[in-house]
Amino acid sequence: MLNLDMILKVTWLVTTVGFAVLLSDYLILRQQQCTEDTTERPPKPPELDHVQQGSSVWCYGDNNTNRMCKFSNLCFSPQYQQFVFFHGEQTVTHGIHNRFQPALVDLSSVPDHNTQYFQYVDLPASALTDFKKVKIYPGTSLIFNRFNPDNLMHVFHDDLLPIYSTLRQITASDLGPFNLNSRLVIMEGWRPGEFVDLYQMFSTEDPIFKQDLLDSGELACFTNAYVGLSKATTWYQYGFKVPQGPKENITVTGKEIRQFTDFVYVRLGIENISLTETKYIVLFSRRLNRLIVNEVDVTIALAREFDMRVITLSMESHTVPQQIAVIRKASMLVGMHGSFLTLAMFLPPGAVVVELFPYAVNPEHYAPYRTLASLPGMELTYAAWRNTEQQNTITYPYNPWDLGGLAHLDTAEQDAILRSTEVPRHLCCRNPEWLFRIYQDTVVDIPSFLKTVNTAMKDAEANKQGTCGTSTCEEHYEKIYPGQIVDVTCQTVRLSDGHVGLQLSWQPPWNLQYLNAKDTGYEVWIQEQGKASYMPWILPFTSHVFSEGIEAGHDYNVWVRCIVNGTVVGPFADAVQCVLKVHEPQK
Amino acid sequence: MLNLDMILKVTWLVTTVGFAVLLSDYLILRQQQCTEDTTERPPKPPELDHVQQGSSVWCYGDNNTNRMCKFSNLCFSPQYQQFVFFHGEQTVTHGIHNRFQPALVDLSSVPDHNTQYFQYVDLPASALTDFKKVKIYPGTSLIFNRFNPDNLMHVFHDDLLPIYSTLRQITASDLGPFNLNSRLVIMEGWRPGEFVDLYQMFSTEDPIFKQDLLDSGELACFTNAYVGLSKATTWYQYGFKVPQGPKENITVTGKEIRQFTDFVYVRLGIENISLTETKYIVLFSRRLNRLIVNEVDVTIALAREFDMRVITLSMESHTVPQQIAVIRKASMLVGMHGSFLTLAMFLPPGAVVVELFPYAVNPEHYAPYRTLASLPGMELTYAAWRNTEQQNTITYPYNPWDLGGLAHLDTAEQDAILRSTEVPRHLCCRNPEWLFRIYQDTVVDIPSFLKTVNTAMKDAEANKQGTCGTSTCEEHYEKIYPGQIVDVTCQTVRLSDGHVGLQLSWQPPWNLQYLNAKDTGYEVWIQEQGKASYMPWILPFTSHVFSEGIEAGHDYNVWVRCIVNGTVVGPFADAVQCVLKVHEPQK
């Protein structure tokens, strides 16, 4: 996953772009008209007229990393391999300040990576006549870069989940989560790759690749284009600026991941595949490197220990949809650290993930799948097993450097790496010690491995029986707030000690009955008019007589809000003004 | 304009809502089914199923004033007169932090006004079954408040322009500026009002008013709803926090205003109305208050002085579309300070606006129309005339207070106001001195008035002949940037003094030919590798030998960018690394 080669690989590719409107013939025809001027003019295509009126852009956000931009009539020039913005009569530009510092938006969900910067070139609309061929792509297009389309973890984390999230934001459907008629425009320039089918889930249209645009040679104009992908669903950062780890301020929840996986089941046609009802364990088998040398022993040990069938999956023997179909019913997923473990998102709630790490690799430092499994609402139990026995590891110092070889290093560096018992934290992407260690094969020590798995199984059982069932867990990440309290009344009352009191009463928020509230409280702020300070109170009931700091003849502002289960704080109702009467002393 | 009465006036109103899907019958039917269980079930309406899966919300921005929110399945309860958000299986909430501090978004384009706060109440999706009748509004809805729909200035500035701008942002059309099939949902609760026709321009659907939703009694669910209006097109603030004036950071341009007015001409069907080709002046006549007492004299004086016809318009005698049709061809617009002057946006480029102010009212302090006319690209000439002669004013101290009467004040306050020669700056909305002065009638002093108008006419003529024609003016507010320079090369050269130099060459940005550049320069940054500082250079050509600070055998990073007309600064091209060879000394 972390051996990222950001050199853009461009491969020749033919894709039929049947839905685009070809206007080149018309343009040539019109030029003839002008010189001949004999026959009637053909009708002018209204879409081209629309482009001639200019491009527009609306952006929200402050910088390339948090911006979201929508364009009308954004064009791409294959000749210059750049996006073009035509300034015309109908042009509007909103929110594009600092568009060169360093870029307007990121084309991928990976933030502020300099291979992912989106820029466009300005032209006056009059320059459109110099483009001999113009192809219009009507409807809505989502223009983005895949970050590393050869790696399944990157495909799901950087692309598929963000595409799903972005399409929900930018399109609308009266029936489903988003409109399947929008178009993906994939601009990083790599070949479609082995996972291209997964990108086809999102649209009834085929995706368009940069190479398609280059091959056509025509100016491509997208009528309604969004650029870049939402970063709301990512949970991991790859160590470009600080060592890799969970990203700060993760917003995605297990609930949202499972909305995505439900969508995948439907679109891949695997929602109704019925498998055996008996419980089983999935063991993922790597075939090329980072092997479990004694995989058969591990399989037998798991089957015996838990009395379950063990199903072995591998990239070489199963398609991704086949793997997903098996994983979605599994009780446990076991595998060496690697991109396949991304598919843990398809495990059912309550399942267990066991990730294996080669010798000298600290599981705490490489945590994309641990983080995924731990997202609130995922309801998975995660455990890491680590090879701690040097005699159980098989090293490959003579591999190519990108598969962990050390031959390119001087002897002292090689020796230091070979003697090290743990890879220190490092930045992405070419740390030789990390590559050396992660491409080791491992003989798994069965007793210590089974101990790890057994503990995880018990943890999973405890989690299921814990207080945090499906609905209560949800409260931790999706707060349902009480509404405003209503019908506040205040009146002056005489207390037994002769002083006056302020009696406040109100009605609970109308949605309280639906809130499954174990504990309901009310926060009351009382402020004497004209003063800056106020007295705050917390009460368990909806009526109370306040006397502390209350004086007859004074006026008070009162705010009340409802608090559920101690932490879910509703909004204040509008301030109420209470005028405290001066009571005559009783005779 | 500034006498804002924010008490929401609710008037009974019947509007047919033919396009909504009525589901109540189905729900009742289903309940019967459950008890009887004899016949086949009716098909479940898929839209209701969609609502049962939950609401979702995506917001951009930090607070209620700069947020933009999109909802799916946002509902409105007529019973509680509140919006409702159903938390269900498909619910997503993005960007809704601080939703109670003080609100999620503003419902109108007027920022952070406490009558304009949008909130919703949370409910679990299971609560949907308690709503006996549910009406689904499919497609896209724009939900907002009008701020003051009885006043033409507020209608255009707060509502119509922002609606136009918002619809361009949130909808897309392959042909026009936006999709006319979206629906306006107007929630401030006032009656439709005399300007309701203007709101009908934006959609082929009739607008829905809050009263319609209340009358129906059903839970109204909007499948795809945007809440609030863009603030990008407003230019004036009404003095709620500081005295009124142009708002800070105005982003709207005359170009965008004229995109809106072009849209209005088409939608009101007045684009092809042909009027007399001869030049004319429009005089706006107020009939109820703030009169020009000697209006006939003013009319005759204008006609004589400029040898033009003077057309008198008034709200009482002409509809707004009729007024617009006349104004769009006028050479000059003259009128007392008042909301009608908003229609100055429909004047043709080059026209003159003359605004008259009653005695003791400083034109500098009440500048919505001055600001409008002065927006870059409006190309209007604005002049204010002010009555400076107390004997020419007619006061109404016995009017009701909201028409400037003083009877509710004590004698000292009344005297102070009567003696004052200028209303001091004040906050909105009930300053009695302001109301007293702005509801005066005025006898216009013809010589001083003609002097003002003549100066304005000369200014307009000078503006037309100035260096700032239509296209060059545009540069001031819509910058067309040069792209990146290309093909940077560097090589080591030997200088005549024996030192080495760094020869840099590059090609101009490919869009430079289209940029109408009077002056092209290049900024070059040269940084010795490993050092933090760099040397910046500005050059008028695309090749140069640098020697200062250059040493043989050192490596340099080089950045180059293009600067057009001294101020339009393009992006840097990617850094180029230059390795300076060590030359053998010549023998």
CSV table of N, CA, C and O in Angstrom, one decimal, chain A residues 93 128 154 156 158 163 205 231-232 247 259 262 270 274 280 284 299 315 370 377 385 413 418 504 514 518 533 561 572:
chain,number,residue,atom,x,y,z
A,93,THR,N,-17.7,33.9,-11.1
A,93,THR,CA,-16.7,33.2,-10.3
A,93,THR,C,-16.9,33.6,-8.8
A,93,THR,O,-16.8,34.7,-8.4
A,128,LEU,N,-12.8,30.4,-28.1
A,128,LEU,CA,-13.5,29.1,-28.4
A,128,LEU,C,-13.5,28.8,-29.9
A,128,LEU,O,-13.4,27.6,-30.3
A,154,HIS,N,-6.2,1.6,-1.3
A,154,HIS,CA,-6.3,2.9,-1.8
A,154,HIS,C,-7.6,3.1,-2.6
A,154,HIS,O,-8.3,4.1,-2.6
A,156,PHE,N,-10.5,1.6,-2.2
A,156,PHE,CA,-11.7,1.8,-1.4
A,156,PHE,C,-11.6,3.1,-0.5
A,156,PHE,O,-12.6,3.8,-0.5
A,158,ASP,N,-9.5,5.8,-0.7
A,158,ASP,CA,-9.2,7.1,-1.4
A,158,ASP,C,-10.3,7.4,-2.4
A,158,ASP,O,-10.5,8.6,-2.7
A,163,ILE,N,-16.1,8.7,-3.5
A,163,ILE,CA,-17.0,9.0,-4.7
A,163,ILE,C,-18.4,8.8,-4.2
A,163,ILE,O,-19.3,9.6,-4.5
A,205,GLU,N,-23.5,5.3,-16.7
A,205,GLU,CA,-22.5,5.7,-17.8
A,205,GLU,C,-21.2,5.0,-17.5
A,205,GLU,O,-20.8,4.9,-16.4
A,231,LYS,N,-13.5,14.6,1.4
A,231,LYS,CA,-12.6,14.0,2.3
A,231,LYS,C,-13.3,13.6,3.6
A,231,LYS,O,-12.6,13.1,4.6
A,232,ALA,N,-14.6,13.6,3.6
A,232,ALA,CA,-15.4,13.3,4.8
A,232,ALA,C,-15.3,11.9,5.2
A,232,ALA,O,-15.6,11.6,6.4
A,247,LYS,N,-6.1,9.7,10.6
A,247,LYS,CA,-6.1,11.1,10.4
A,247,LYS,C,-6.7,11.8,11.6
A,247,LYS,O,-7.5,11.2,12.3
A,259,GLN,N,-23.6,2.1,5.0
A,259,GLN,CA,-24.5,2.6,3.9
A,259,GLN,C,-23.8,2.3,2.6
A,259,GLN,O,-24.4,1.9,1.6
A,262,ASP,N,-23.8,-1.5,1.8
A,262,ASP,CA,-25.1,-1.9,1.3
A,262,ASP,C,-25.3,-1.5,-0.1
A,262,ASP,O,-25.9,-2.3,-0.9
A,270,ILE,N,-24.8,-8.8,-5.3
A,270,ILE,CA,-24.5,-9.9,-4.4
A,270,ILE,C,-25.3,-9.9,-3.1
A,270,ILE,O,-25.1,-10.6,-2.2
A,274,SER,N,-27.0,-16.4,-1.3
A,274,SER,CA,-27.2,-17.1,0.0
A,274,SER,C,-26.0,-18.1,0.1
A,274,SER,O,-25.7,-18.9,-0.8
A,280,TYR,N,-18.3,-19.5,9.6
A,280,TYR,CA,-17.0,-19.8,9.0
A,280,TYR,C,-16.0,-18.6,9.2
A,280,TYR,O,-16.4,-17.5,9.5
A,284,PHE,N,-7.2,-14.9,4.5
A,284,PHE,CA,-6.7,-14.4,3.2
A,284,PHE,C,-5.3,-14.8,3.0
A,284,PHE,O,-4.4,-14.7,3.8
A,299,THR,N,-4.6,-22.8,9.0
A,299,THR,CA,-5.9,-23.1,8.7
A,299,THR,C,-6.5,-24.2,9.5
A,299,THR,O,-7.6,-24.1,10.1
A,315,MET,N,-6.4,-12.9,-4.0
A,315,MET,CA,-6.6,-12.1,-5.1
A,315,MET,C,-6.5,-12.9,-6.4
A,315,MET,O,-7.1,-12.5,-7.4
A,370,ARG,N,-6.9,-1.5,11.6
A,370,ARG,CA,-7.3,-1.3,13.0
A,370,ARG,C,-8.2,-0.1,13.2
A,370,ARG,O,-9.3,-0.2,13.8
A,377,GLY,N,-19.6,2.5,15.5
A,377,GLY,CA,-20.7,1.9,14.7
A,377,GLY,C,-20.2,0.8,13.8
A,377,GLY,O,-21.1,0.1,13.2
A,385,TRP,N,-1.7,-9.7,15.5
A,385,TRP,CA,-0.7,-10.7,16.0
A,385,TRP,C,0.6,-10.3,15.3
A,385,TRP,O,0.6,-9.9,14.1
A,413,GLU,N,24.6,0.6,6.4
A,413,GLU,CA,23.1,0.8,6.4
A,413,GLU,C,22.5,-0.6,6.4
A,413,GLU,O,21.5,-0.8,7.1
A,418,LEU,N,19.5,-4.9,9.3
A,418,LEU,CA,19.4,-6.3,9.6
A,418,LEU,C,19.5,-6.5,11.2
A,418,LEU,O,18.9,-7.5,11.7
A,504,LEU,N,-41.0,29.6,37.7
A,504,LEU,CA,-40.9,29.4,36.3
A,504,LEU,C,-41.5,28.0,36.0
A,504,LEU,O,-41.2,27.0,36.7
A,514,TYR,N,-39.8,10.8,21.8
A,514,TYR,CA,-39.2,9.9,20.8
A,514,TYR,C,-37.7,9.7,21.1
A,514,TYR,O,-37.0,9.0,20.4
A,518,LYS,N,-33.1,8.4,29.1
A,518,LYS,CA,-33.0,7.8,30.4
A,518,LYS,C,-33.1,8.9,31.5
A,518,LYS,O,-33.6,8.6,32.5
A,533,SER,N,-24.0,39.5,34.0
A,533,SER,CA,-23.8,38.1,34.6
A,533,SER,C,-25.2,37.5,34.7
A,533,SER,O,-26.2,38.1,34.7
A,561,ARG,N,-33.1,25.5,28.5
A,561,ARG,CA,-32.9,24.4,27.5
A,561,ARG,C,-32.9,23.1,28.1
A,561,ARG,O,-32.7,22.9,29.3
A,572,PHE,N,-31.4,26.6,23.4
A,572,PHE,CA,-32.2,27.5,24.3
A,572,PHE,C,-33.5,27.9,23.5
A,572,PHE,O,-33.5,28.2,22.3
